GROMACS .gro file of C-alpha atoms in nm:
model
  166
    1VAL     CA    1  -0.014  -0.008  -0.005
    2THR     CA    2   0.148   0.337  -0.079
    3GLY     CA    3   0.110   0.667   0.090
    4VAL     CA    4   0.036   0.504   0.395
    5GLN     CA    5   0.259   0.626   0.696
    6THR     CA    6   0.287   0.453   1.037
    7CYS     CA    7   0.416   0.657   1.351
    8ALA     CA    8   0.564   0.461   1.635
    9LEU     CA    9   0.385   0.551   1.982
   10PRO     CA   10   0.583   0.558   2.282
   11ILE     CA   11   0.537   0.288   2.496
   12TYR     CA   12   0.511   0.382   2.843
   13LYS     CA   13   0.526   0.139   3.157
   14THR     CA   14   0.370   0.360   3.446
   15PRO     CA   15   0.143   0.139   3.623
   16VAL     CA   16  -0.223   0.248   3.659
   17LEU     CA   17  -0.400   0.164   4.001
   18ILE     CA   18  -0.757   0.256   3.990
   19LEU     CA   19  -0.915   0.394   4.316
   20SER     CA   20  -1.308   0.389   4.281
   21ALA     CA   21  -1.601   0.420   4.488
   22LEU     CA   22  -1.763   0.139   4.242
   23ALA     CA   23  -1.630  -0.151   4.385
   24ASP     CA   24  -1.847  -0.433   4.241
   25VAL     CA   25  -1.725  -0.726   4.016
   26ASP     CA   26  -1.823  -0.561   3.710
   27GLU     CA   27  -1.671  -0.236   3.770
   28ARG     CA   28  -1.355  -0.417   3.869
   29ILE     CA   29  -1.338  -0.614   3.577
   30ARG     CA   30  -1.451  -0.294   3.365
   31GLY     CA   31  -1.157  -0.124   3.526
   32LEU     CA   32  -0.879  -0.394   3.447
   33ARG     CA   33  -0.985  -0.441   3.111
   34ALA     CA   34  -0.975  -0.101   3.036
   35GLY     CA   35  -0.595  -0.076   3.090
   36GLY     CA   36  -0.572  -0.054   3.508
   37ASP     CA   37  -0.267  -0.278   3.628
   38ASP     CA   38  -0.469  -0.315   3.998
   39TYR     CA   39  -0.805  -0.191   4.107
   40LEU     CA   40  -0.889  -0.081   4.469
   41GLY     CA   41  -1.239  -0.004   4.595
   42LYS     CA   42  -1.337   0.255   4.846
   43PRO     CA   43  -1.322   0.258   5.143
   44PHE     CA   44  -0.958   0.112   5.168
   45ALA     CA   45  -0.704   0.109   5.427
   46PHE     CA   46  -0.405   0.371   5.337
   47GLY     CA   47  -0.167   0.052   5.434
   48GLU     CA   48  -0.326  -0.158   5.164
   49LEU     CA   49  -0.296   0.106   4.925
   50ALA     CA   50   0.066   0.153   5.010
   51ALA     CA   51   0.147  -0.222   4.970
   52ARG     CA   52  -0.022  -0.212   4.590
   53LEU     CA   53   0.167   0.093   4.498
   54ASP     CA   54   0.486  -0.105   4.623
   55ALA     CA   55   0.381  -0.415   4.432
   56LEU     CA   56   0.339  -0.213   4.108
   57THR     CA   57   0.634  -0.040   4.143
   58ARG     CA   58   0.822  -0.335   4.165
   59ARG     CA   59   0.660  -0.499   3.873
   60ALA     CA   60   0.697  -0.159   3.640
   61GLN     CA   61   1.052  -0.159   3.726
   62GLY     CA   62   1.118  -0.495   3.542
   63GLY     CA   63   1.319  -0.819   3.561
   64ASP     CA   64   1.320  -1.057   3.850
   65ALA     CA   65   1.240  -0.875   4.171
   66GLN     CA   66   1.544  -0.915   4.405
   67THR     CA   67   1.510  -1.178   4.644
   68VAL     CA   68   1.839  -1.193   4.835
   69LEU     CA   69   1.989  -0.871   5.012
   70THR     CA   70   2.369  -0.862   5.065
   71VAL     CA   71   2.576  -0.591   5.283
   72GLY     CA   72   2.918  -0.715   5.358
   73GLY     CA   73   2.900  -1.049   5.497
   74LEU     CA   74   2.535  -0.994   5.604
   75ARG     CA   75   2.296  -1.178   5.359
   76MET     CA   76   1.887  -1.191   5.344
   77ASP     CA   77   1.722  -1.465   5.189
   78LEU     CA   78   1.353  -1.293   5.128
   79LEU     CA   79   1.190  -1.602   5.041
   80SER     CA   80   1.322  -1.835   5.302
   81ARG     CA   81   1.340  -1.570   5.531
   82LYS     CA   82   1.672  -1.630   5.672
   83VAL     CA   83   1.961  -1.432   5.738
   84THR     CA   84   2.299  -1.543   5.790
   85ARG     CA   85   2.651  -1.322   5.853
   86ASP     CA   86   2.966  -1.471   5.753
   87GLY     CA   87   2.774  -1.818   5.718
   88LYS     CA   88   2.621  -1.820   6.037
   89ALA     CA   89   2.259  -1.823   6.082
   90ILE     CA   90   2.084  -1.507   6.271
   91PRO     CA   91   1.719  -1.593   6.390
   92LEU     CA   92   1.520  -1.292   6.375
   93GLN     CA   93   1.169  -1.232   6.508
   94PRO     CA   94   0.928  -1.100   6.234
   95ARG     CA   95   0.951  -0.710   6.316
   96GLU     CA   96   1.329  -0.732   6.363
   97PHE     CA   97   1.331  -0.905   5.986
   98LYS     CA   98   1.128  -0.598   5.866
   99LEU     CA   99   1.333  -0.379   6.009
  100LEU     CA  100   1.656  -0.537   5.872
  101GLU     CA  101   1.511  -0.587   5.551
  102TYR     CA  102   1.433  -0.177   5.522
  103LEU     CA  103   1.783  -0.119   5.658
  104MET     CA  104   1.921  -0.315   5.395
  105ARG     CA  105   1.700  -0.216   5.085
  106HIS     CA  106   1.836   0.125   5.239
  107ALA     CA  107   2.205   0.059   5.266
  108ASP     CA  108   2.468   0.303   5.302
  109GLN     CA  109   2.191   0.570   5.389
  110VAL     CA  110   2.084   0.741   5.700
  111VAL     CA  111   1.757   0.626   5.787
  112THR     CA  112   1.536   0.842   6.003
  113ARG     CA  113   1.340   0.722   6.286
  114THR     CA  114   1.055   0.889   6.096
  115MET     CA  115   1.088   0.671   5.821
  116LEU     CA  116   1.150   0.362   6.044
  117ILE     CA  117   0.816   0.442   6.207
  118GLU     CA  118   0.632   0.479   5.884
  119ASN     CA  119   0.790   0.212   5.705
  120VAL     CA  120   0.867  -0.067   5.938
  121TRP     CA  121   0.545  -0.013   6.198
  122ASP     CA  122   0.321   0.164   5.953
  123TYR     CA  123   0.260   0.431   6.192
  124HIS     CA  124   0.202   0.791   6.043
  125PHE     CA  125   0.237   0.952   6.390
  126ASP     CA  126   0.512   0.968   6.627
  127PRO     CA  127   0.359   0.723   6.910
  128GLN     CA  128   0.623   0.878   7.169
  129THR     CA  129   0.757   0.541   7.238
  130ASN     CA  130   1.126   0.367   7.255
  131VAL     CA  131   1.000   0.077   7.072
  132ILE     CA  132   1.257   0.194   6.763
  133ASP     CA  133   1.548   0.213   7.023
  134VAL     CA  134   1.451  -0.121   7.165
  135HIS     CA  135   1.458  -0.314   6.818
  136VAL     CA  136   1.736  -0.159   6.698
  137SER     CA  137   1.941  -0.278   7.001
  138ARG     CA  138   1.819  -0.597   6.978
  139LEU     CA  139   1.895  -0.633   6.580
  140ARG     CA  140   2.225  -0.499   6.653
  141GLN     CA  141   2.307  -0.754   6.964
  142LYS     CA  142   2.217  -1.016   6.690
  143ILE     CA  143   2.403  -0.899   6.378
  144ASP     CA  144   2.695  -0.741   6.532
  145SER     CA  145   2.787  -0.883   6.867
  146ASP     CA  146   3.017  -1.185   6.727
  147HIS     CA  147   3.192  -0.926   6.474
  148GLU     CA  148   3.461  -0.696   6.492
  149ALA     CA  149   3.362  -0.453   6.263
  150PRO     CA  150   2.961  -0.332   6.299
  151LEU     CA  151   2.721  -0.330   6.039
  152LEU     CA  152   2.443  -0.119   6.229
  153HIS     CA  153   2.555   0.254   6.295
  154THR     CA  154   2.384   0.516   6.496
  155VAL     CA  155   2.363   0.865   6.329
  156ARG     CA  156   2.328   1.076   6.626
  157GLY     CA  157   2.034   1.320   6.623
  158VAL     CA  158   1.948   1.150   6.270
  159GLY     CA  159   1.882   0.794   6.270
  160TYR     CA  160   2.059   0.454   6.146
  161LYS     CA  161   2.276   0.353   5.891
  162LEU     CA  162   2.341  -0.015   5.783
  163SER     CA  163   2.688  -0.007   5.614
  164THR     CA  164   3.029  -0.178   5.604
  165HIS     CA  165   3.158   0.166   5.709
  166ALA     CA  166   3.088   0.413   5.981
   0.00000   0.00000   0.00000
């Protein structure tokens, strides 16, 4: 065919989450078939919204999701939920695991108390407790106690940092 022009449209990989008051099954199906990647009906819990956004963002980044995190000799397998340092198993409670995962995902960055309270405890206010200090202390004891070089550092007045260097 002569005289026909084609133009390549850009392909956008931005995920689409539909938030709607229309939450019955037919509306959800219609929204997903119209191009939505996920559909969340109102009312919804903020934590569920955040989790769905995290999942959409991970998928949009492409490739395989990272299932093993490492910082120095510290290794976390997210699938088996096992943590080791220099090959030695470190048993963690669920909240300690979540705290360490957050710190490992932000290795070499200073993580504030607010970041921890919002992302590990899912609070969006300061509960005025020492819960972070207690859990960080327990975690530090478990991952650093038998090692000469500590990985978990306190950044006075700011927060914490997981790093091979202070």
